[in-house]
Coordinates of C-alpha atoms in Angstrom, one line a residue:
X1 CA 2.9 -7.1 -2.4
X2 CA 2.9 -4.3 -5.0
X3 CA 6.6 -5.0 -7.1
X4 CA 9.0 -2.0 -7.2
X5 CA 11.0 -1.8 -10.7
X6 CA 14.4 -0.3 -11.0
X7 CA 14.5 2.4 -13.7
X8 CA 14.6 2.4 -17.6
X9 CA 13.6 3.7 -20.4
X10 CA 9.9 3.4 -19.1
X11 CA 10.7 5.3 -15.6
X12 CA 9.8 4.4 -12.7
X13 CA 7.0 2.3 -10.7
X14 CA 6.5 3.4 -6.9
X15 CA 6.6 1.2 -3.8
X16 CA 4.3 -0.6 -2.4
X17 CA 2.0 1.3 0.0
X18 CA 1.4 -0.4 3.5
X19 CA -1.5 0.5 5.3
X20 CA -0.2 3.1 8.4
X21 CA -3.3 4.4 9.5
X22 CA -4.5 5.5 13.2
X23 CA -6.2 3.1 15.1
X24 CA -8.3 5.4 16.7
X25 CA -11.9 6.6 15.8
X26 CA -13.0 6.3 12.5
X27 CA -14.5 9.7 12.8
X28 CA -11.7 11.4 14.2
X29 CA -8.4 11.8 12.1
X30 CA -5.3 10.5 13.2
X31 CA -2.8 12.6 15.6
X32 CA -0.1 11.9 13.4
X33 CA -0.7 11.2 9.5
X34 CA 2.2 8.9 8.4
X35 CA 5.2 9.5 5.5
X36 CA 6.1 7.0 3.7
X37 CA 9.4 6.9 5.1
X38 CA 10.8 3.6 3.4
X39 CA 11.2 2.2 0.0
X40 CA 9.5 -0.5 1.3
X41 CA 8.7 -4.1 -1.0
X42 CA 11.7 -3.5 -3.3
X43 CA 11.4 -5.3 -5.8
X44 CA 13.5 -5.8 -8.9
X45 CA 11.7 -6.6 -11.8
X46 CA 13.0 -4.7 -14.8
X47 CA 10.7 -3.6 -17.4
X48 CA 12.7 -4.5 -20.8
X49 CA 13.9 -1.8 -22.3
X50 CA 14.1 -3.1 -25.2
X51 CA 10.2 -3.9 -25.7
X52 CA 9.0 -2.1 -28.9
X53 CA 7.1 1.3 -27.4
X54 CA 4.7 -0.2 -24.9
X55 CA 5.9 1.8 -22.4
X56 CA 4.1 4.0 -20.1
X57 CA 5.2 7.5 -20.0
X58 CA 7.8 8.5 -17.7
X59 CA 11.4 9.8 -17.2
X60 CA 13.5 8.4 -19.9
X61 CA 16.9 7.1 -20.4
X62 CA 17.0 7.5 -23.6
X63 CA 15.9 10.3 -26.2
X64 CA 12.2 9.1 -27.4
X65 CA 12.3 11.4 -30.8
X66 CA 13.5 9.7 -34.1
X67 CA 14.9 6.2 -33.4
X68 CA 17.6 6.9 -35.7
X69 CA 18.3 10.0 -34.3
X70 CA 19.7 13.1 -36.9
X71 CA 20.5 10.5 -39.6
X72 CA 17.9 9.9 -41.9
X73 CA 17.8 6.3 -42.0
X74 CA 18.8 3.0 -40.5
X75 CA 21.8 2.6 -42.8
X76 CA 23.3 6.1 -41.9
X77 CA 22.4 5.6 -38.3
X78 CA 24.8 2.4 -38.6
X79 CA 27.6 4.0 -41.0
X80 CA 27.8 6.2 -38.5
X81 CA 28.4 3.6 -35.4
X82 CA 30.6 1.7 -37.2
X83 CA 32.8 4.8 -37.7
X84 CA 33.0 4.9 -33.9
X85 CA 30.2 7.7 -32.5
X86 CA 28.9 6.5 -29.1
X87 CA 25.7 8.0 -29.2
X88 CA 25.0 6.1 -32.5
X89 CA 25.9 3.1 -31.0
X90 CA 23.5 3.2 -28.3
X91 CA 20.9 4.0 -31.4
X92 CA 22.0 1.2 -33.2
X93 CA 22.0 -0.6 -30.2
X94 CA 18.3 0.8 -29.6
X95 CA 16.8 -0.3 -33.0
X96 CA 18.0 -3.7 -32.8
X97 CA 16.8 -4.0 -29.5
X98 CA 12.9 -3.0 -29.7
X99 CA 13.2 -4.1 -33.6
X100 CA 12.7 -0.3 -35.2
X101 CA 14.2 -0.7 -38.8
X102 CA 15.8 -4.2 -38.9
X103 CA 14.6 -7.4 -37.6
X104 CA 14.9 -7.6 -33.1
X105 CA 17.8 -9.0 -32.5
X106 CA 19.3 -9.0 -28.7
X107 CA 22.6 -9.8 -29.2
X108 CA 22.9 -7.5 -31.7
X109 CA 21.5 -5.0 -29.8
X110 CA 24.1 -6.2 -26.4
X111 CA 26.9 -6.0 -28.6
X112 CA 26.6 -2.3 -30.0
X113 CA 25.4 -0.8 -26.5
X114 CA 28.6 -2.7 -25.3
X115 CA 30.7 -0.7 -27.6
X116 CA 29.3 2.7 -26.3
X117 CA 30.0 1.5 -23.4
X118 CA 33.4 0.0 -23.3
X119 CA 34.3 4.1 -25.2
X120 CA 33.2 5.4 -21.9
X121 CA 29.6 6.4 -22.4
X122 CA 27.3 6.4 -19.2
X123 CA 24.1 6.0 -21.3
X124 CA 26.1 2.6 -22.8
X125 CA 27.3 1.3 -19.6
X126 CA 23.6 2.1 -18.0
X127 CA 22.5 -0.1 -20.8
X128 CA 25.1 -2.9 -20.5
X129 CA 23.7 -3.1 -16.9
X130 CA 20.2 -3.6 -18.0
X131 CA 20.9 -6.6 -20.7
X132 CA 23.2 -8.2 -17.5
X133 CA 20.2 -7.5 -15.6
X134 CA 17.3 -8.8 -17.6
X135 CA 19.7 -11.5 -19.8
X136 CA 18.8 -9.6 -22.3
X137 CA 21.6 -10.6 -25.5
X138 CA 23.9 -12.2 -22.8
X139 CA 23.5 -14.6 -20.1
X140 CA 21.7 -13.0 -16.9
X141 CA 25.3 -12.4 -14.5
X142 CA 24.1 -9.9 -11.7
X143 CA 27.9 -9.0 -10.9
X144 CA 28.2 -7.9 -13.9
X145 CA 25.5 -6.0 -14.1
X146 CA 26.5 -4.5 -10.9
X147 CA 29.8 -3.4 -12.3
X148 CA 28.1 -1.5 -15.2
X149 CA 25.9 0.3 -13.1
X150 CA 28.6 1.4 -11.1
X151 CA 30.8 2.0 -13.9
X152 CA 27.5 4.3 -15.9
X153 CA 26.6 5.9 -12.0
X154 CA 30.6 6.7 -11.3
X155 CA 30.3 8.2 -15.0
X156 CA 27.1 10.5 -14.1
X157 CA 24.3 8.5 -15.1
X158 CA 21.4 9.6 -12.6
X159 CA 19.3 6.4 -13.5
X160 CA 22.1 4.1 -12.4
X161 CA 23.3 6.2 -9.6
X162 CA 19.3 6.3 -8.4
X163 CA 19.0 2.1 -9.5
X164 CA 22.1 1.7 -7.1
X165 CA 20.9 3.8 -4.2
X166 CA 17.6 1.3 -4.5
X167 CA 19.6 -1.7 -4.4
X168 CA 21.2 -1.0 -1.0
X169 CA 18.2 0.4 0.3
X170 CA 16.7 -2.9 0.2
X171 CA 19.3 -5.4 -0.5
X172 CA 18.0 -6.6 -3.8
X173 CA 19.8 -9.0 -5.8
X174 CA 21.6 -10.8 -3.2
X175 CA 23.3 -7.8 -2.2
X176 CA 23.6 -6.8 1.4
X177 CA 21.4 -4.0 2.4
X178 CA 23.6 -0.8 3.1
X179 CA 22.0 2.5 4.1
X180 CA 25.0 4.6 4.0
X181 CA 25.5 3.5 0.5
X182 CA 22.1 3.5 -0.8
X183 CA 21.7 7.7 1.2
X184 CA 25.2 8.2 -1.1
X185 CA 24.0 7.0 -4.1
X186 CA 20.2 8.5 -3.6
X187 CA 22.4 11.8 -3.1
X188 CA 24.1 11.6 -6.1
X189 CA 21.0 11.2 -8.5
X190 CA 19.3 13.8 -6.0
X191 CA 22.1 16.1 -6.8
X192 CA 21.2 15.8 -10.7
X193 CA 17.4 16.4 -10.4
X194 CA 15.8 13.4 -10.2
X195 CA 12.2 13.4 -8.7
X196 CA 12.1 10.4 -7.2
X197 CA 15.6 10.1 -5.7
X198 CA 14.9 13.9 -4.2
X199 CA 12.3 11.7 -2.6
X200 CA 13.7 8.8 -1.2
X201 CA 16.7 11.0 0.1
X202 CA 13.8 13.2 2.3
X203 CA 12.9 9.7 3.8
X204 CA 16.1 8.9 4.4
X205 CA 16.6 12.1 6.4
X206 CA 13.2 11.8 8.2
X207 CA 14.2 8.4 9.4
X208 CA 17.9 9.1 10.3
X209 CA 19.0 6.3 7.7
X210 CA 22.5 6.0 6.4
X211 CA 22.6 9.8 7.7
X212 CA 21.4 11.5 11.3
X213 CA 17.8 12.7 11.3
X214 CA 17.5 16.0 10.0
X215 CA 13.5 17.0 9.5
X216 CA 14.4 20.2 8.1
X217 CA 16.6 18.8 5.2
X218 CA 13.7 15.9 4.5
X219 CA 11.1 18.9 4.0
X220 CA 13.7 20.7 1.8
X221 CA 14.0 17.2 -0.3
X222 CA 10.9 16.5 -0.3
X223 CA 9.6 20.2 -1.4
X224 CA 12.3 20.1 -4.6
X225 CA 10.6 16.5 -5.5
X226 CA 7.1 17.8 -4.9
X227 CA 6.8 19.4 -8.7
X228 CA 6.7 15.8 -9.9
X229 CA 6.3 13.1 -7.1
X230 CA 3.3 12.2 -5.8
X231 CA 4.5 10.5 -2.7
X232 CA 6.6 13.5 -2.0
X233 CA 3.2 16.0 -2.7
X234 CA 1.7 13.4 -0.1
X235 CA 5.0 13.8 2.3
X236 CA 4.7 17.5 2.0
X237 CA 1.0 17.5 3.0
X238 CA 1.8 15.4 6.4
X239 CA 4.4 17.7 7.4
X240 CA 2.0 20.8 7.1
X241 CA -1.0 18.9 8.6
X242 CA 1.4 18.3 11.3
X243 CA 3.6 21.4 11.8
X244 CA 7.1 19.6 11.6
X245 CA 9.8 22.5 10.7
X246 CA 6.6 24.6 9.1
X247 CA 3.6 26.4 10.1
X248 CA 0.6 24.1 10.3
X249 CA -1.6 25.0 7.6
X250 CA -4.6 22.3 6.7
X251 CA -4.8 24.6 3.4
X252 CA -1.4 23.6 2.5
X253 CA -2.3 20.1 3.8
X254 CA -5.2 19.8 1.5
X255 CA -3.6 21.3 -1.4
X256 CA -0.5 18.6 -1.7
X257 CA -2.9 15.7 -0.3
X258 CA -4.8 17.0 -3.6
X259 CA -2.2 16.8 -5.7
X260 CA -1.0 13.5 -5.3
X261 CA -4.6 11.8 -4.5
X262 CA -5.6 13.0 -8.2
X263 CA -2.4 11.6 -9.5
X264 CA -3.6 7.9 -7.7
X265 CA -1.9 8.1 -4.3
X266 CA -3.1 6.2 -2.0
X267 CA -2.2 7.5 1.2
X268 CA -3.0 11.1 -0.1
X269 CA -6.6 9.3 -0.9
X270 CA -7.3 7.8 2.4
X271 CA -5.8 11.1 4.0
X272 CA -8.5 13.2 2.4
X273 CA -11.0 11.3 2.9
X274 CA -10.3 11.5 6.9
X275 CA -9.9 15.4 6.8
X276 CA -13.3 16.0 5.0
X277 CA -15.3 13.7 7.7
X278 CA -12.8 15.3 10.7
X279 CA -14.9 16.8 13.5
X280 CA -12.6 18.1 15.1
X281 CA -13.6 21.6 15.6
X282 CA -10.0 23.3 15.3
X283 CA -10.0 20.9 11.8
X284 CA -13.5 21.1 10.3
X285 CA -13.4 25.3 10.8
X286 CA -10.8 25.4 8.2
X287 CA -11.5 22.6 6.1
X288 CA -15.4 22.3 6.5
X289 CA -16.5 18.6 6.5
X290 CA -18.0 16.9 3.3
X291 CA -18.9 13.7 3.4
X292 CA -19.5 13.0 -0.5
X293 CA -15.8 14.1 -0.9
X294 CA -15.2 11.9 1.9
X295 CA -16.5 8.7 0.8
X296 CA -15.1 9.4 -2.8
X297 CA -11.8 9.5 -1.8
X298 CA -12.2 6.9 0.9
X299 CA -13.6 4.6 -2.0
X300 CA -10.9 5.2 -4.0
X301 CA -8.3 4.4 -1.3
X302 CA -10.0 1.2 -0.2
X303 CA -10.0 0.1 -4.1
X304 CA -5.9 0.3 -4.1
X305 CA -6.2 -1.5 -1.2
X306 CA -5.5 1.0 1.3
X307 CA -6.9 -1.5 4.6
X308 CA -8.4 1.0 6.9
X309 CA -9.8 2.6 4.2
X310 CA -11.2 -0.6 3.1
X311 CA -12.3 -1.0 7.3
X312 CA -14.1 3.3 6.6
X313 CA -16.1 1.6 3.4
X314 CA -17.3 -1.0 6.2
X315 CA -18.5 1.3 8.7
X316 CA -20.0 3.6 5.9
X317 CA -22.1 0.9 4.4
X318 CA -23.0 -0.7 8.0
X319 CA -24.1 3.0 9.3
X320 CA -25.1 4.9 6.6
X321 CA -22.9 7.6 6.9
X322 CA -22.7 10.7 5.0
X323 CA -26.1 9.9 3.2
X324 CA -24.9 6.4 2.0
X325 CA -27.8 3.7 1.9
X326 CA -27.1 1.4 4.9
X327 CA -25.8 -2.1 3.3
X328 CA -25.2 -4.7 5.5
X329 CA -23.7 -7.0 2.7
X330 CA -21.4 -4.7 1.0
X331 CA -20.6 -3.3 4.9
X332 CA -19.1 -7.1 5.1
X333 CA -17.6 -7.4 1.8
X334 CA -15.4 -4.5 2.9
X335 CA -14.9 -5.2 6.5
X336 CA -13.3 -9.1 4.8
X337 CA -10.9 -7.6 2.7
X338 CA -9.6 -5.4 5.8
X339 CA -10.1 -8.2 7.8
X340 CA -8.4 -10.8 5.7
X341 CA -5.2 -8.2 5.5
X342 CA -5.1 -8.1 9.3
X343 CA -6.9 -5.0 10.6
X344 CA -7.8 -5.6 14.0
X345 CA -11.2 -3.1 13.8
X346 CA -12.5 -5.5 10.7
X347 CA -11.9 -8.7 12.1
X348 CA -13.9 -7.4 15.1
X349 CA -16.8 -5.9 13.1
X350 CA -16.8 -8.8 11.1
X351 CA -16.8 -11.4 14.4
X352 CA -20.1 -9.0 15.9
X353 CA -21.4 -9.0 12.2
X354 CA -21.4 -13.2 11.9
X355 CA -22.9 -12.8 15.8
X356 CA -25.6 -11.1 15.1
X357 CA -27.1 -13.6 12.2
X358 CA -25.6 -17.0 15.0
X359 CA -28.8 -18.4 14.0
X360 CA -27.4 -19.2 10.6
X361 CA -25.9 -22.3 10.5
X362 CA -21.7 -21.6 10.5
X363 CA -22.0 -18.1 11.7
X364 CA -21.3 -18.7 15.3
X365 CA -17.9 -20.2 14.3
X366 CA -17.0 -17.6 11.4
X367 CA -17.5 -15.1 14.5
X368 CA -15.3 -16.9 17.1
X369 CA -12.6 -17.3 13.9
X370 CA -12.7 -13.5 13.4
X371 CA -13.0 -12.0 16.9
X372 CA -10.1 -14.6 17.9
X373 CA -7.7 -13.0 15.2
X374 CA -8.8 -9.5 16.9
X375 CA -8.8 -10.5 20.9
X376 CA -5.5 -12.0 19.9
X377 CA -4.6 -8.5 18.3
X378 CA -5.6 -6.7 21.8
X379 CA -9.0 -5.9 21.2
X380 CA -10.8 -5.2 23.9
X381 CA -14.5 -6.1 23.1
X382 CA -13.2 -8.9 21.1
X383 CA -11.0 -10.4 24.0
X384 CA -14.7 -9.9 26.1
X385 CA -16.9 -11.5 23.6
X386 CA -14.2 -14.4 23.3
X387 CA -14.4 -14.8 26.8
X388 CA -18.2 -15.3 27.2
X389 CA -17.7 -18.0 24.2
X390 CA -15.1 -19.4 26.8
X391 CA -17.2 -19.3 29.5
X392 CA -20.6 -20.3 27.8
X393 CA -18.5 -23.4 25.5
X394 CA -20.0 -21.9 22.4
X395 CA -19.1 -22.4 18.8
X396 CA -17.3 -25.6 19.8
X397 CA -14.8 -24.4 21.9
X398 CA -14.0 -26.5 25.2
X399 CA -15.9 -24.3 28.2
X400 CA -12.9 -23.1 30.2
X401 CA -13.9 -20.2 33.0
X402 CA -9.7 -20.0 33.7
X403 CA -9.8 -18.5 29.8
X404 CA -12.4 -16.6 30.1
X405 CA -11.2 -14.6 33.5
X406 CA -8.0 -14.2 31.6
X407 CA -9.9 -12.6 28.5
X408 CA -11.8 -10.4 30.7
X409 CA -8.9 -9.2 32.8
X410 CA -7.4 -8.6 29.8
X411 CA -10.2 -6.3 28.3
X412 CA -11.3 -4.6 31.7
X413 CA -7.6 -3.5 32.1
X414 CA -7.9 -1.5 28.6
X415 CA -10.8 -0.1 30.0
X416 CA -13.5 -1.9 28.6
X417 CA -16.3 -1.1 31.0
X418 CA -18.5 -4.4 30.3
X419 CA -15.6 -6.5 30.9
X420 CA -15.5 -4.6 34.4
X421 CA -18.4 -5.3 34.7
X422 CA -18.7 -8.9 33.9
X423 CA -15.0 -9.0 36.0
X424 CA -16.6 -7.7 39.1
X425 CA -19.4 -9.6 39.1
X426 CA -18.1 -12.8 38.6
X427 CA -15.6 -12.1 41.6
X428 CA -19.0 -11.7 43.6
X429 CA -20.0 -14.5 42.8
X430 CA -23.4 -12.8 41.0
X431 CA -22.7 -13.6 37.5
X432 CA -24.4 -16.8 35.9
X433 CA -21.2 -17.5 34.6
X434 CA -19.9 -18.0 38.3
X435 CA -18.7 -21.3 39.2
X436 CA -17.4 -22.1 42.8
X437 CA -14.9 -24.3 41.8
X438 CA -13.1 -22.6 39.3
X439 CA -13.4 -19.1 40.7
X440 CA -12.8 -17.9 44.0
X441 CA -15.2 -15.4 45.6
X442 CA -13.0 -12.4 46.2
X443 CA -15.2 -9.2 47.3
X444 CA -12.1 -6.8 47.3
X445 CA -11.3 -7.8 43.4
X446 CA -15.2 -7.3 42.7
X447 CA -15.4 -4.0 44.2
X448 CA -12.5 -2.6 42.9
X449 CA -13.5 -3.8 38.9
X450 CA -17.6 -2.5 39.8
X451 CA -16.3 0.6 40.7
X452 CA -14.2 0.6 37.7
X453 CA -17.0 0.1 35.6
X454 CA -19.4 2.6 37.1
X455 CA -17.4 5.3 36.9
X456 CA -17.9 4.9 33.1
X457 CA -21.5 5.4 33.7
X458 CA -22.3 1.4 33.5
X459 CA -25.5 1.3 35.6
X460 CA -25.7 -2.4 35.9
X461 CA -22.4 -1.8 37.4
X462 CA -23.5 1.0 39.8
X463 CA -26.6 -0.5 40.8
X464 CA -24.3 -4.0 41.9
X465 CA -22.4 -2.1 43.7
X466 CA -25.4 -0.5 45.5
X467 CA -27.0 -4.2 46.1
X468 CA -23.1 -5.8 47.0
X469 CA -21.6 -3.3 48.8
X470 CA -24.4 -0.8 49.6
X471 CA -22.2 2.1 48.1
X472 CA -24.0 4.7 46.3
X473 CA -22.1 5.6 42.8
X474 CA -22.2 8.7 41.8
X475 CA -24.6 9.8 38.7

C-alpha cells in the first residue's frame, strides 16, 4: 500500500487510493461515483527535514528564501541566536541540520531548535517533534514527540495541529485511533487555511466521523480546499455528478474531475475516463462520448493502479474498443494485474481467457484457479463454469455433481439464465450431466428454473420446456 507521510518542510504526500469503482457495466458509469471519504493507509514515514534541498515542492514549514535569513552570513545568523532570537534559532538550527554553511551536524541542529522551542516558539516545538520523530539528533521517543506536537499545535502551528488530527484518524504510532480528536484537530489546521486538512475535515463530515453527517458542510470544506487539493477537486466533481446539496451539473463534474486528473489523481482519472465512454443518453448529450479521451485517462488510471481501470484496459485490448487494435496478450496482462488485486470481473475474464486456449498444456488449471477466486467472489458465470468443471472432473478436480448443483443454484438464483438452464434440465433428468444417483428427478424444480430461463429469451430453454412440459414460451 501507497505510504502516507505526516507533514514537513517537504509538505505533504496523499493517501493511498483504493479502488471503489461500480461493479456494474463497463460501458455504463457507475450510479454513484465514490469520495474518498477516509485517510485511508496512514502511514507515518517522515520525510527528514533536515535533508539538504531534495525536497519536492510543497507547503512549507519553514521560510525556503536565504538559509540565514536577513543576516548576511552564517556567523551573524549565530551571533544572533546566541543573543536569544527564536527565529534565529530555528535558522541556526536549520543550517546545521541540512548542512548549509557549516558541516551537518544533528545534534547540533536538535539542540538550537530545542532552544526556540523551550522560549515558546511553535515553529521550534514543531521541529522538536520531528527530531523525536525521526531520531533525528536525539534518541527516537514517540511520547516525546507527541508532547511537542501538542505543545507547537496548542501554540498555533497548523502543520502540527493537521500531523495530530492524522495521528488519531488512524492510530499511528501506537496511539489509539480517536475520531473526535483527530475531526478537532483537522478543525483547527482547517480553521488556519490548510488545503489538505479543509479536506480531510469535508470527509469527516460526509462520513459522520468524530462529528454527525453534515453533506452540506463537507461540500463547503471541500469547495474552500478545492483551489489547491486534488482529491478535494475530485470530491467536488462527485458531488456535482451526483447532485448532493447542489444542482447536478456534468459541466461542473467534468471541470473538477479535470482539475485534479491533470494534477495525477487517480480516481479523477478513472472517473473521466467512464464519463467520456458513458452511453447513457441523459450523460453522453451533455458530455458527448470520446473514446480517445477515454482510453487516455483510463490508461493513466490503470498505470497508478487504479484496478477496475486496470480491468477497462482489459476489455479495451480484448474488444477493441474505441478504435484500439484488438490484443489478446496485453488484454491479459491487464486483466492479471486486476485480477491479482482481487477484482472479481478480471479473475473471471482471465479464468474464460485461460479456457479458451485449454488445449495448452496448464491452461485448464490457471482457468479453474481464476474463476474459483471469482465464483467464490459471487460471480455468476464463474460459479456456472466452476460447476461444469465439478460436474465434468476437469482440471483435476474430484467430479462431485452435489458441488456442481450448489454452483448452479447459486448462479441461476443471480439470474444467470444458462445456469437456469443447465438447473432445469438436470432436474429433468435431460442433461448429460444427469446422474440418477446423485440427483433426484424433480419435474416441479425443472419447470420452475426452464421457465426461469426462457423468459430471458434462452431458446434451448424454451424449446425444453416445449418437449418436457408441452408449454409453449412466449417469443
Amino acid at each position: 500500500m501507497k505510504q502516507m507521510t505526516l507533514k514537513t518542510t517537504s509538505g505533504l504526500s496523499l493517501p493511498a487510493v483504493k479502488d471503489r469503482s461500480s461493479r456494474g457495466a463497463l460501458w455504463r458509469f457507475p450510479a454513484r461515483v465514490p469520495l474518498l471519504l477516509l485517510v485511508t493507509g496512514l502511514f507515518l514515514q517522515m520525510p527528514s527535514v533536515w535533508a539538504q534541498q531534495q525536497e519536492t515542492p510543497g507547503k512549507a514549514a519553514i521560510s525556503q528564501e536565504s538559509p540565514f535569513g536577513t543576516y548576511d552570513s552564517f556567523e551573524k545568523l549565530l551571533q544572533a541566536a546566541q543573543g536569544g532570537d527564536a527565529d534565529a534559532q530555528i535558522k541556526v538550527g536549520l543550517c546545521y541540520g541540512k548542512g548549509i554553511g557549516v558541516t551537518q551536524d544533528y545534534e547540533k541542529a536538535f539542540t538550537w531548535v530545542m532552544k526556540s522551542a523551550e522560549q515558546g516558539n511553535a515553529l521550534g516545538a514543531y521541529l522538536v517533534a520531528d527530531c523525536y520523530m525521526q531520531g533525528k539528533g536525539v534518541e527516537q521517543n514517540i511520547p516525546q514527540a507527541m508532547e511537542w506536537f501538542t505543545k507547537a499545535a496548542n501554540q498555533g502551528n497548523a502543520i502540527a495541529q493537521y500531523n495530530l488530527g492524522a495521528i488519531y484518524s488512524e492510530g499511528l504510532l501506537g496511539i489509539p485511533k480517536n475520531e473526535k480528536k483527530a475531526f478537532f484537530w483537522f478543525e483547527k489546521a482547517a480553521n488556519q487555511g490548510d488545503k489538505d486538512a479543509q479536506n480531510n475535515l469535508g470527509r469527516y463530515y460526509y462520513n459522520g466521523l468524530g462529528v454527525p453527517k453534515d453533506l452540506e458542510k463537507a461540500f463547503y470544506w471541500f469547495e474552500k480546499a478545492a483551489n489547491q487539493n486534488k482529491e478535494a477537486q475530485y470530491n467536488m466533481g462527485v458531488f456535482y455528478y451526483q447532485g448532493q446539496v447542489v444542482q447536478k451539473d456534468l459541466k461542473q463534474a467534468e471541470y473538477w474531475w479535470e482539475k485534479a486528473a491533470e494534477q495525477g489523481d487517480p480516481n479523477a482519472q478513472a472517473s473521466l475516463g467512464l464519463l467520456y465512454r458513458n452511453d447513457d443518453k441523459d450523460v453522453s448529450s451533455v458530455i458527448p462520448q470520446n473514446p480517445e479521451k477515454s482510453i487516455y485517462w483510463t490508461q493513466k488510471a490503470a498505470n497508478q493502479g487504479v484496478v477496475r481501470s486496470q480491468y477497462d484496459m482489459g476489455l479495451i485490448y480484448y474488444a477493441g474498443l474505441g478504435g484500439m487494435k484488438k490484443d489478446r496478450d496485453k488484454a491479459m496482462e491487464w486483466w492479471e494485474k486486476a485480477a491479482q488485486a482481487g477484482n472479481m470481473d478480471a479473475q473471471q475474464a482471465l479464468g474464460i481467457c485461460y479456457m479458451e486456449k485449454k488445449e495448452i498444456p496448464g491452461n485448464l488449471e490457471k482457468s479453474i484457479h481464476w474463476l474459483q477466486k471469482a465464483a467464490a467472489q459471487g460471480a455468476p458465470p464463474a460459479q456456472r463454469n466452476m460447476g461444469t468443471f465439478y460436474a465434468m472432473g476437469l482440471g483435476g478436480l474430484k467430479k462431485d455433481v452435489n458441488k456442481a448443483l450448489e454452483l448452479w443454484k447459486k448462479a441461476a438464483e443471480a439470474g444467470d439464465s444458462e445456469a437456469q438452464y443447465v438447473l432445469g434440465s438436470c432436474y429433468a433428468g435431460d442433461a448429460e450431466y444427469y446422474d440418477p444417483d446423485k440427483i433426484y428427478q424433480n419435474m416441479p424444480e425443472a419447470k420452475k428454473w426452464l421457465q426461469k430461463a426462457a423468459d430471458q429469451g434462452h431458446e434451448r430453454a424454451k424449446e425444453a420446456l416445449e418437449r418436457l412440459f408441452h408449454i409453449k414460451a412466449s417469443s
